[in-house]
Coordinates of C-alpha atoms and ligand atoms in Angstrom, one line a residue:
M795 CA 1.2 -2.2 -29.2
S796 CA 3.1 -4.3 -31.6
N797 CA 5.1 -7.7 -30.3
Q798 CA 8.6 -6.4 -29.9
K799 CA 11.4 -8.8 -29.4
N800 CA 14.2 -6.6 -28.9
T801 CA 14.3 -6.7 -25.1
R802 CA 16.6 -5.9 -22.3
R803 CA 17.5 -9.8 -22.3
D804 CA 18.3 -10.0 -26.3
F805 CA 21.1 -6.6 -25.1
L806 CA 22.5 -8.5 -22.4
R807 CA 23.0 -11.6 -24.4
K808 CA 24.5 -9.8 -27.3
S809 CA 27.0 -8.0 -24.6
A810 CA 28.1 -11.4 -23.2
T811 CA 28.6 -12.5 -26.6
L812 CA 30.8 -9.4 -27.4
T813 CA 32.7 -10.0 -24.4
A814 CA 33.0 -13.9 -24.7
G815 CA 36.7 -13.0 -26.3
V816 CA 38.2 -11.4 -23.5
T817 CA 37.5 -13.7 -20.7
A818 CA 41.1 -14.4 -19.9
A819 CA 42.7 -14.7 -16.7
G820 CA 44.6 -11.8 -15.5
L821 CA 44.7 -9.2 -13.0
T822 CA 41.7 -7.6 -11.8
T823 CA 40.9 -3.9 -11.1
V824 CA 37.4 -5.2 -9.6
T825 CA 38.0 -8.7 -7.6
G826 CA 35.4 -11.1 -7.0
L827 CA 33.8 -11.4 -10.0
S828 CA 35.0 -13.9 -12.6
G829 CA 33.6 -14.3 -15.8
C830 CA 31.5 -17.6 -14.8
T831 CA 27.5 -17.7 -14.3
A832 CA 27.1 -19.4 -11.1
S833 CA 24.6 -18.2 -8.6
E834 CA 24.4 -21.4 -6.4
P835 CA 25.7 -21.1 -2.9
Q836 CA 27.7 -24.5 -1.8
S837 CA 25.4 -25.8 0.6
P838 CA 26.1 -24.7 4.2
V839 CA 25.4 -28.0 5.6
E840 CA 25.3 -31.6 5.1
F841 CA 22.4 -34.2 5.9
I842 CA 24.5 -36.5 8.8
P843 CA 22.7 -39.8 9.5
G844 CA 21.4 -40.0 12.9
K845 CA 21.7 -36.4 13.3
P846 CA 18.1 -34.2 12.9
V847 CA 17.6 -32.8 9.0
P848 CA 18.9 -29.6 8.8
W849 CA 17.0 -26.5 8.1
I850 CA 18.3 -24.0 5.6
N851 CA 17.1 -20.9 4.4
W852 CA 16.4 -20.0 0.7
A853 CA 19.7 -18.0 0.3
G854 CA 21.7 -20.9 1.9
N855 CA 23.3 -18.5 4.3
E856 CA 21.4 -19.5 7.2
F857 CA 20.9 -23.1 9.0
C858 CA 20.2 -24.9 12.1
Y859 CA 19.6 -28.6 13.4
P860 CA 16.2 -28.5 15.3
S861 CA 15.7 -31.4 17.3
Q862 CA 11.8 -31.2 17.0
R863 CA 9.8 -30.3 13.8
L864 CA 5.9 -29.7 14.2
A865 CA 3.6 -28.8 11.6
P866 CA 0.3 -28.1 13.3
T867 CA -3.2 -28.4 11.1
N868 CA -5.4 -26.0 13.3
D869 CA -5.3 -23.2 16.1
E870 CA -5.3 -25.6 19.0
E871 CA -2.5 -27.5 17.4
V872 CA -0.4 -24.3 16.8
A873 CA -1.1 -23.5 20.8
Q874 CA -0.4 -26.9 21.8
A875 CA 3.1 -27.3 20.6
L876 CA 3.9 -24.0 22.2
A877 CA 2.2 -25.2 25.3
Q878 CA 4.2 -28.3 25.0
A879 CA 7.5 -27.5 23.5
P880 CA 10.7 -27.5 25.9
G881 CA 13.3 -24.7 24.6
V882 CA 13.4 -22.1 22.3
V883 CA 10.3 -22.3 19.7
R884 CA 10.5 -20.9 15.9
A885 CA 7.6 -20.4 13.2
V886 CA 8.7 -20.8 9.8
G887 CA 6.9 -19.5 6.7
S888 CA 8.6 -20.4 3.4
S889 CA 12.7 -19.8 4.8
H890 CA 12.6 -16.4 2.6
S891 CA 14.4 -14.3 5.0
F892 CA 17.8 -13.4 4.6
S893 CA 18.4 -12.8 8.6
P894 CA 18.7 -15.4 11.0
V895 CA 14.8 -15.1 12.4
V896 CA 14.5 -18.5 11.9
P897 CA 16.8 -21.1 13.4
T898 CA 16.7 -23.0 16.2
D899 CA 18.4 -26.4 17.1
D900 CA 15.3 -27.0 19.9
T901 CA 11.6 -26.7 18.1
L902 CA 10.5 -25.2 14.6
V903 CA 6.9 -25.0 13.9
T904 CA 6.1 -24.8 10.1
T905 CA 3.0 -22.8 9.1
D906 CA 2.5 -25.2 5.8
L907 CA -0.4 -27.1 6.5
L908 CA -2.3 -24.1 7.9
S909 CA -3.2 -23.0 4.5
G910 CA -6.3 -21.5 2.7
L911 CA -8.9 -19.2 2.7
I912 CA -11.1 -19.7 5.7
S913 CA -14.0 -16.5 5.3
H914 CA -14.3 -13.8 3.1
D915 CA -17.0 -10.7 2.9
A916 CA -18.2 -10.1 -0.8
D917 CA -19.1 -6.6 0.6
T918 CA -16.2 -5.7 2.6
H919 CA -13.7 -7.3 0.9
Q920 CA -12.4 -8.7 3.8
A921 CA -10.8 -12.3 4.4
E922 CA -9.6 -14.5 7.0
V923 CA -7.1 -16.8 5.8
W924 CA -4.5 -19.3 7.4
A925 CA -1.3 -17.9 8.4
G926 CA 1.1 -20.1 6.4
T927 CA -0.7 -19.6 3.1
R928 CA 1.9 -18.8 0.3
L929 CA 1.5 -15.7 -1.6
H930 CA 1.0 -17.2 -4.7
D931 CA -1.7 -19.5 -3.5
L932 CA -3.4 -16.3 -1.7
G933 CA -3.7 -14.3 -5.1
L934 CA -5.6 -17.1 -6.8
L935 CA -7.8 -17.7 -3.6
L936 CA -8.8 -14.4 -3.2
D937 CA -9.0 -13.9 -7.0
G938 CA -11.7 -16.5 -6.7
V939 CA -13.9 -14.2 -4.7
G940 CA -13.2 -11.2 -6.5
Q941 CA -10.8 -9.9 -4.1
A942 CA -6.9 -9.0 -4.3
L943 CA -4.5 -7.9 -2.1
P944 CA -3.9 -4.2 -2.7
N945 CA 0.1 -4.6 -3.3
M946 CA 2.7 -7.4 -3.4
P947 CA 6.1 -8.0 -3.0
D948 CA 8.2 -8.4 -6.5
M949 CA 8.0 -12.1 -5.8
D950 CA 5.2 -14.4 -4.3
Y951 CA 7.0 -17.4 -2.4
P952 CA 6.8 -16.2 1.2
S953 CA 3.8 -16.9 3.5
I954 CA 1.3 -14.3 4.7
G955 CA 2.3 -15.1 8.4
G956 CA 6.0 -14.6 7.5
S957 CA 5.1 -11.8 5.9
I958 CA 3.6 -9.8 8.2
A959 CA 6.1 -10.6 11.1
N960 CA 8.8 -8.9 8.9
S961 CA 6.7 -5.9 7.9
V962 CA 7.1 -7.1 3.9
H963 CA 6.6 -4.2 1.4
A964 CA 6.4 -3.4 -2.1
T965 CA 6.4 -0.1 -4.0
G966 CA 4.3 2.9 -4.3
S967 CA 3.8 6.1 -2.2
S968 CA 0.2 5.3 -1.5
F969 CA 0.8 1.7 -0.1
G970 CA 1.9 0.6 3.2
S971 CA 3.7 -2.6 3.8
M972 CA 1.6 -5.9 4.0
S973 CA 1.4 -5.4 7.8
T974 CA -1.1 -2.5 7.0
Y975 CA -3.6 -4.8 5.3
V976 CA -4.1 -6.6 8.5
L977 CA -7.3 -6.2 10.7
G978 CA -6.8 -8.4 13.2
M979 CA -5.3 -12.0 14.0
T980 CA -5.6 -15.3 16.2
L981 CA -2.2 -15.5 17.9
A982 CA -0.7 -18.7 19.9
T983 CA 0.9 -17.1 22.7
P984 CA 4.1 -18.8 24.2
S985 CA 1.8 -20.2 27.2
G986 CA -0.3 -21.9 24.2
E987 CA -3.1 -19.4 24.9
L988 CA -5.3 -18.6 21.8
L989 CA -5.7 -14.9 21.5
E990 CA -7.8 -12.4 19.4
C991 CA -6.1 -9.3 18.7
S992 CA -7.5 -6.2 16.5
A993 CA -7.5 -2.4 16.7
Q994 CA -10.8 -3.3 19.0
S995 CA -9.7 -6.0 21.0
N996 CA -6.1 -6.2 22.7
A997 CA -4.9 -3.3 21.0
D998 CA -1.5 -3.3 22.1
V999 CA -0.9 -7.0 21.2
F1000 CA -2.1 -6.1 17.5
Q1001 CA 0.2 -3.0 17.7
A1002 CA 3.3 -5.1 18.3
A1003 CA 2.1 -8.1 16.4
R1004 CA 2.2 -6.6 13.0
A1005 CA 5.6 -6.3 13.1
S1006 CA 7.1 -8.9 15.4
I1007 CA 9.2 -10.7 14.0
G1008 CA 7.8 -14.0 15.1
S1009 CA 8.6 -13.3 19.1
L1010 CA 5.0 -12.9 20.5
G1011 CA 4.3 -16.4 19.7
I1012 CA 2.8 -17.8 16.2
A1013 CA -0.3 -16.1 14.0
S1014 CA -3.0 -19.3 13.0
R1015 CA -5.2 -16.8 11.1
I1016 CA -5.3 -13.7 9.7
K1017 CA -8.1 -11.1 8.5
L1018 CA -7.1 -9.0 6.1
Q1019 CA -8.5 -5.8 4.2
N1020 CA -8.3 -6.2 0.5
S1021 CA -9.4 -5.0 -2.6
P1022 CA -11.8 -5.8 -5.4
S1023 CA -9.5 -7.3 -7.8
F1024 CA -8.2 -5.6 -10.7
Q1025 CA -6.0 -5.8 -13.5
L1026 CA -2.5 -4.3 -13.7
T1027 CA 0.2 -3.3 -16.8
E1028 CA 3.8 -3.0 -15.9
V1029 CA 6.1 -1.3 -18.2
N1030 CA 9.6 -2.0 -17.9
G1031 CA 11.9 1.1 -19.1
V1032 CA 15.9 1.9 -19.3
E1033 CA 16.6 5.6 -18.8
K1034 CA 19.4 7.9 -17.5
A1035 CA 19.7 7.5 -13.3
E1036 CA 20.1 10.8 -13.0
D1037 CA 16.8 12.0 -15.3
V1038 CA 14.7 9.6 -13.3
L1039 CA 16.1 10.9 -10.0
D1040 CA 15.4 14.2 -10.7
D1041 CA 11.4 13.4 -11.7
L1042 CA 11.3 11.0 -9.0
D1043 CA 8.4 12.8 -6.8
Q1044 CA 6.6 13.0 -10.2
R1045 CA 7.0 9.3 -11.3
F1046 CA 5.9 8.1 -7.8
A1047 CA 2.9 10.9 -7.4
N1048 CA 1.9 10.0 -10.8
N1049 CA 1.9 6.2 -11.2
R1050 CA 0.1 3.4 -9.1
H1051 CA 3.6 1.8 -8.4
F1052 CA 7.1 2.7 -9.6
E1053 CA 10.4 1.6 -9.0
M1054 CA 14.3 1.5 -10.1
Y1055 CA 17.0 -0.5 -10.4
F1056 CA 20.3 1.0 -10.2
L1057 CA 23.0 -0.5 -12.3
P1058 CA 26.5 -0.5 -10.5
Y1059 CA 29.3 1.1 -12.8
C1060 CA 26.7 2.7 -15.1
D1061 CA 24.8 5.9 -15.4
W1062 CA 21.5 4.0 -16.7
S1063 CA 19.1 2.6 -14.6
L1064 CA 16.0 0.2 -15.2
T1065 CA 12.3 1.5 -14.5
V1066 CA 9.4 -0.4 -13.5
T1067 CA 5.9 1.4 -13.9
T1068 CA 2.8 0.0 -13.0
N1069 CA -0.8 1.1 -13.5
E1070 CA -4.3 -0.1 -13.6
A1071 CA -4.6 -1.7 -17.5
K1072 CA -6.1 -0.1 -20.1
P1073 CA -8.4 -1.6 -22.4
G1074 CA -6.2 -3.0 -25.3
D1075 CA -2.9 -3.2 -23.3
E1076 CA -0.9 -6.3 -24.3
N1077 CA 2.0 -8.4 -23.4
V1078 CA 5.5 -7.3 -25.5
G1079 CA 8.4 -9.0 -24.7
E1080 CA 9.2 -11.5 -21.8
D1081 CA 11.0 -11.1 -18.3
D1082 CA 14.3 -13.0 -18.1
P1083 CA 14.7 -14.2 -14.6
H1084 CA 18.4 -15.4 -15.7
A1085 CA 19.4 -11.7 -17.3
V1086 CA 21.1 -10.8 -13.7
N1087 CA 23.6 -13.7 -14.7
I1088 CA 24.3 -12.2 -18.3
L1089 CA 25.5 -8.9 -16.6
R1090 CA 27.5 -10.9 -14.5
Q1091 CA 28.8 -12.6 -17.2
V1092 CA 29.8 -9.3 -19.0
F1093 CA 30.8 -7.5 -15.7
G1094 CA 33.5 -10.4 -15.0
A1095 CA 34.9 -10.4 -18.7
V1096 CA 36.0 -7.2 -18.6
S1097 CA 36.8 -6.2 -15.1
W1098 CA 40.0 -7.5 -15.0
I1099 CA 41.6 -5.2 -17.5
P1100 CA 43.6 -3.2 -15.3
G1101 CA 42.4 0.9 -15.1
I1102 CA 40.0 0.9 -17.3
G1103 CA 38.0 -2.3 -16.8
D1104 CA 34.8 -0.7 -15.1
D1105 CA 35.0 1.9 -17.9
I1106 CA 34.8 -0.8 -20.8
Y1107 CA 31.9 -2.2 -18.7
Q1108 CA 29.9 1.0 -18.4
R1109 CA 30.3 1.5 -22.2
L1110 CA 28.9 -1.5 -23.3
I1111 CA 26.4 -1.7 -21.3
E1112 CA 25.5 2.2 -22.4
M1113 CA 25.8 1.3 -25.9
E1114 CA 23.3 -1.3 -26.1
L1115 CA 20.7 0.5 -23.4
K1116 CA 21.0 3.7 -25.6
K1117 CA 19.8 1.4 -28.6
N1118 CA 16.9 0.1 -26.8
A1119 CA 15.9 2.9 -24.8
T1120 CA 12.7 2.8 -26.6
V1121 CA 12.2 -0.6 -26.2
N1122 CA 10.0 -1.8 -23.3
T1123 CA 9.0 -5.0 -21.8
I1124 CA 5.2 -4.6 -20.9
R1125 CA 3.3 -7.3 -18.4
T1126 CA -0.4 -7.2 -18.1
G1127 CA -3.1 -9.5 -16.2
P1128 CA -4.5 -10.0 -13.1
S1129 CA -2.7 -8.0 -10.6
H1130 CA -1.4 -11.4 -8.4
K1131 CA 0.2 -12.5 -11.6
V1132 CA 1.6 -8.8 -12.4
F1133 CA 3.1 -8.1 -9.1
P1134 CA 5.5 -10.9 -8.3
H1135 CA 8.5 -12.0 -10.7
D1136 CA 10.2 -15.3 -10.7
R1137 CA 13.5 -15.1 -8.5
I1138 CA 15.4 -18.2 -9.9
V1139 CA 19.1 -16.5 -9.2
R1140 CA 20.0 -17.1 -5.9
F1141 CA 21.6 -14.0 -4.2
R1142 CA 21.8 -12.2 -0.6
E1143 CA 20.1 -9.2 0.5
M1144 CA 20.6 -6.0 3.1
E1145 CA 18.0 -3.2 2.7
Y1146 CA 17.4 -0.4 4.6
T1147 CA 14.9 1.9 4.5
V1148 CA 15.5 5.8 4.9
P1149 CA 13.3 8.7 5.3
V1150 CA 11.9 9.6 1.9
E1151 CA 13.4 12.7 1.3
A1152 CA 16.9 11.2 2.0
G1153 CA 16.4 8.6 -0.3
P1154 CA 17.8 10.1 -3.5
A1155 CA 21.1 11.4 -1.7
C1156 CA 21.5 8.0 0.0
I1157 CA 21.3 6.1 -3.0
R1158 CA 23.8 8.6 -4.7
E1159 CA 26.1 8.3 -2.1
I1160 CA 26.2 4.5 -2.9
M1161 CA 26.5 4.4 -6.2
Q1162 CA 29.7 6.8 -6.0
T1163 CA 31.4 4.6 -3.1
I1164 CA 30.9 1.1 -5.3
R1165 CA 32.8 3.4 -8.3
R1166 CA 35.3 4.7 -6.3
K1167 CA 36.3 1.8 -3.9
K1168 CA 35.9 -0.4 -7.0
L1169 CA 33.5 -2.9 -5.0
P1170 CA 32.8 -6.1 -6.9
V1171 CA 29.0 -5.6 -7.6
C1172 CA 27.1 -5.8 -10.4
F1173 CA 23.7 -7.1 -9.1
P1174 CA 21.2 -4.3 -9.8
L1175 CA 20.4 -2.1 -6.7
E1176 CA 16.6 -2.0 -6.3
Y1177 CA 14.9 1.4 -4.9
R1178 CA 11.2 1.5 -4.0
H1179 CA 8.6 3.8 -1.6
V1180 CA 6.4 2.5 0.9
K1181 CA 3.8 5.0 2.6
A1182 CA 4.1 5.4 6.5
D1183 CA 2.6 3.6 9.1
D1184 CA 1.8 3.9 12.9
I1185 CA 2.9 -0.1 13.7
W1186 CA 5.3 -0.1 16.3
L1187 CA 8.1 -2.1 15.0
S1188 CA 7.8 -1.3 11.0
M1189 CA 10.5 0.3 9.3
F1190 CA 7.9 2.9 8.1
E1191 CA 6.9 3.8 11.6
G1192 CA 6.0 7.6 11.2
R1193 CA 8.0 8.1 7.9
D1194 CA 7.2 7.6 4.5
G1195 CA 10.0 5.4 3.3
A1196 CA 12.5 4.6 0.8
A1197 CA 13.6 1.4 0.9
I1198 CA 17.0 0.5 -0.8
S1199 CA 18.3 -3.1 -1.5
V1200 CA 21.9 -4.0 -2.0
H1201 CA 22.5 -7.7 -3.5
Q1202 CA 25.1 -10.1 -4.3
F1203 CA 25.0 -13.8 -6.0
G1204 CA 24.7 -16.3 -3.5
D1205 CA 28.2 -18.0 -4.2
I1206 CA 30.0 -14.8 -3.5
D1207 CA 30.9 -13.6 -0.3
Y1208 CA 28.5 -10.4 0.5
K1209 CA 30.1 -9.4 3.7
A1210 CA 32.6 -7.3 2.3
V1211 CA 30.8 -5.4 0.1
F1212 CA 27.7 -5.3 2.6
A1213 CA 30.3 -4.0 5.2
E1214 CA 31.4 -1.1 2.9
I1215 CA 27.8 0.1 2.3
E1216 CA 25.8 -0.3 5.4
P1217 CA 27.6 2.7 7.3
I1218 CA 25.9 4.8 4.5
F1219 CA 22.2 3.9 5.4
W1220 CA 23.3 4.7 8.9
K1221 CA 24.2 8.1 7.8
Y1222 CA 20.4 8.6 6.6
E1223 CA 18.9 7.4 9.7
G1224 CA 18.3 3.9 7.8
R1225 CA 16.2 1.5 9.8
P1226 CA 17.1 -2.5 8.4
H1227 CA 14.5 -4.6 7.2
W1228 CA 14.0 -7.6 9.5
G1229 CA 14.3 -10.3 7.0
K1230 CA 17.5 -9.0 5.5
I1231 CA 21.3 -9.0 6.4
H1232 CA 22.1 -6.3 8.8
T1233 CA 24.7 -6.0 11.7
L1234 CA 22.7 -3.7 14.4
D1235 CA 22.2 -4.7 17.9
A1236 CA 19.2 -3.9 20.0
Q1237 CA 20.9 -0.7 21.3
R1238 CA 21.2 1.0 17.9
L1239 CA 17.7 -0.6 16.8
A1240 CA 16.3 1.3 19.9
A1241 CA 17.5 4.3 18.8
L1242 CA 15.9 4.1 15.5
Y1243 CA 12.6 3.4 17.1
P1244 CA 12.3 6.3 19.9
R1245 CA 9.0 6.3 19.9
H1246 CA 7.6 2.6 20.6
W1247 CA 10.5 0.1 21.2
Q1248 CA 9.4 0.0 25.1
D1249 CA 5.9 -0.2 24.2
F1250 CA 6.9 -3.5 21.9
H1251 CA 9.0 -5.0 24.6
E1252 CA 6.5 -4.4 27.6
V1253 CA 4.1 -6.7 25.2
R1254 CA 6.6 -9.0 24.1
R1255 CA 7.7 -9.6 28.0
A1256 CA 4.3 -10.0 29.2
L1257 CA 3.4 -12.6 26.4
D1258 CA 6.6 -14.0 27.0
P1259 CA 8.6 -13.7 30.1
T1260 CA 10.9 -16.6 29.9
G1261 CA 12.1 -15.5 26.1
K1262 CA 10.9 -18.7 24.7
M1263 CA 10.3 -17.4 21.6
L1264 CA 14.1 -15.6 21.5
N1265 CA 16.6 -17.3 19.5
D1266 CA 20.3 -16.0 19.3
H1267 CA 19.6 -13.4 16.8
L1268 CA 16.6 -12.2 18.3
K1269 CA 18.3 -12.1 21.7
H1270 CA 21.1 -9.9 19.5
I1271 CA 18.7 -7.7 18.3
F1272 CA 15.8 -7.1 21.3
L1273 CA 18.0 -7.6 24.5
Ligands
FAD1481 C1 13.7 -13.8 -3.7 C2 13.3 -12.7 -2.5 C3 12.6 -11.7 -2.7 C4 12.1 -11.2 -1.6 N1 11.5 -9.8 -2.0 C5 11.3 -9.3 -1.0 C6 10.4 -7.7 -1.6 O1 10.0 -7.8 -2.7 N2 9.9 -7.3 -0.3 C7 10.4 -7.6 1.2 O2 9.6 -6.6 2.2 N3 10.8 -8.6 1.5 C8 11.1 -9.3 0.4 N4 11.8 -10.8 0.7 C9 11.9 -10.9 1.9 C10 11.3 -12.0 2.5 O3 10.0 -11.3 1.7 C11 10.9 -11.6 4.0 O4 11.8 -12.0 4.7 C12 9.8 -12.4 4.5 O5 9.1 -12.3 5.8 C13 9.7 -14.1 4.2 O6 8.6 -14.6 4.6 P1 8.5 -16.2 5.0 O7 7.0 -16.8 4.6 O8 9.8 -17.1 4.2 O9 8.9 -16.2 6.3 P2 10.2 -17.0 7.2 O10 11.6 -16.6 6.8 O11 10.2 -18.2 7.4 O12 10.2 -16.3 8.5 C14 10.3 -14.5 9.0 C15 10.0 -14.6 9.9 O13 8.6 -14.7 10.2 C16 8.2 -15.5 11.5 N5 6.9 -16.1 11.3 C17 6.7 -17.0 10.3 N6 5.3 -17.3 10.1 C18 4.8 -16.9 11.6 C19 3.9 -16.9 12.0 N7 2.6 -17.6 11.4 N8 3.4 -16.1 13.2 C20 4.2 -15.6 13.7 N9 5.9 -15.5 13.3 C21 6.2 -16.2 11.9 C22 9.2 -16.3 11.6 O14 9.5 -16.9 12.9 C23 10.4 -15.3 11.1 O15 10.7 -14.8 12.3 C24 12.4 -11.1 -0.2 C25 13.3 -12.6 0.1 C26 13.4 -13.4 -1.1 C27 14.4 -14.6 -0.9

């Protein structure tokens, strides 16, 4: 394959230049996104001398002032932290959740120093790792012993413990969430005991702990079923969204991984198709982590034009995408380098998983609603498939899922847009991602997990009768 310079980035840059002349102030038909390209949120908190140092999540929408921060380095120190800390205790991995699963003004236990590979088995491709290990470190460490995670999310900043707590997933119809790779874990319970759990030992705790939102204690070690290491090739394309939706089952069935990004106010979509690499595969073009800012600039430049702003936006986007429809950016290499992408532009995210059969109708309704209500959003929506599992509070429990994500730039209030879209997910029996923004309470969530909601809470209450692990958000979603 030849080195193609004409990438989506070039298209977006050209569109931004084209529209640079029309960034005048004026009435807005699609309000909220002016022509600027900022995406950094204002810091929600300040460091105040004499007050505890604040904790803030990656997205900058959640914060707290923990009076005590602990950083255990081994199993016993994790257990001791839980046994001795007064008040509410929360674990924190890499702070990449959008929902308030971490905040506490009492004790925050960071897993930063619980990092690395503990042991591995070359025959079974199993490995035991410290729970605080970041996915980008884990990829390298496993590669060093000939292993790889079977699938990975689209970025590698989170810790493995935080990923499992929230049932983090990637895409691919034959692949479950990251919680499905877990064979066992060492859990420090709220009372300060160390408990081994697996399918064979403390099986009910194991079923609950593989998607617990950090409510059963703190995992110190995790045993994973990995694959032999492998190489991947990712091909990025631009295609008519409706054509791809019509062919969706084939796309997922015929490729190891497939996902789509829907562009608001546009009939075209970006597709990402990933398969095991073939000899001769080469990199073509490059990923541009800032491209979404340029999309925002184009949107802001034309959306003010009364009545026709969104129409011009669609025409500009289409014009260039059609020209470039045959040009693909290709990334090839070791799986742990191809799965993740740089996520530099700050954003906030809501994601729901609907039954896989309902996915196309749900995304169509969302895209139509954005147009009809002229919602101020141009950030692409992500569409992925995840295989069903049997983990009690997994978003994929008992059903194959279509995971649909809606984003807003980090410096823009997301609430109005998310409030318009969230009820659409409810119509399709969507289950919210535990680590992303949603408004459901315990009663609504219990109805979405009819089979095992009570089983989960029996285990939780047995391990944590006083609610030591429950911050305000966990009380809201669990009690
Ligand atoms: C840019 C970006 C991209 C993302 N992409 C994806 C994606 O592709 N797929 C996806 O599914 N999600 C995605 N997410 C969401 C994110 O991966 C999850 O919220 C994940 O759980 C964050 O992991 P963390 O290590 O940052 O955990 P944190 O946010 O620090 O904590 C998450 C939860 O885990 C608990 N926890 C942490 N460590 C432990 C432990 N050792 N034992 C017990 N509980 C623990 C915490 O108490 C908390 O409840 C993305 C987020 C961002 C910001």
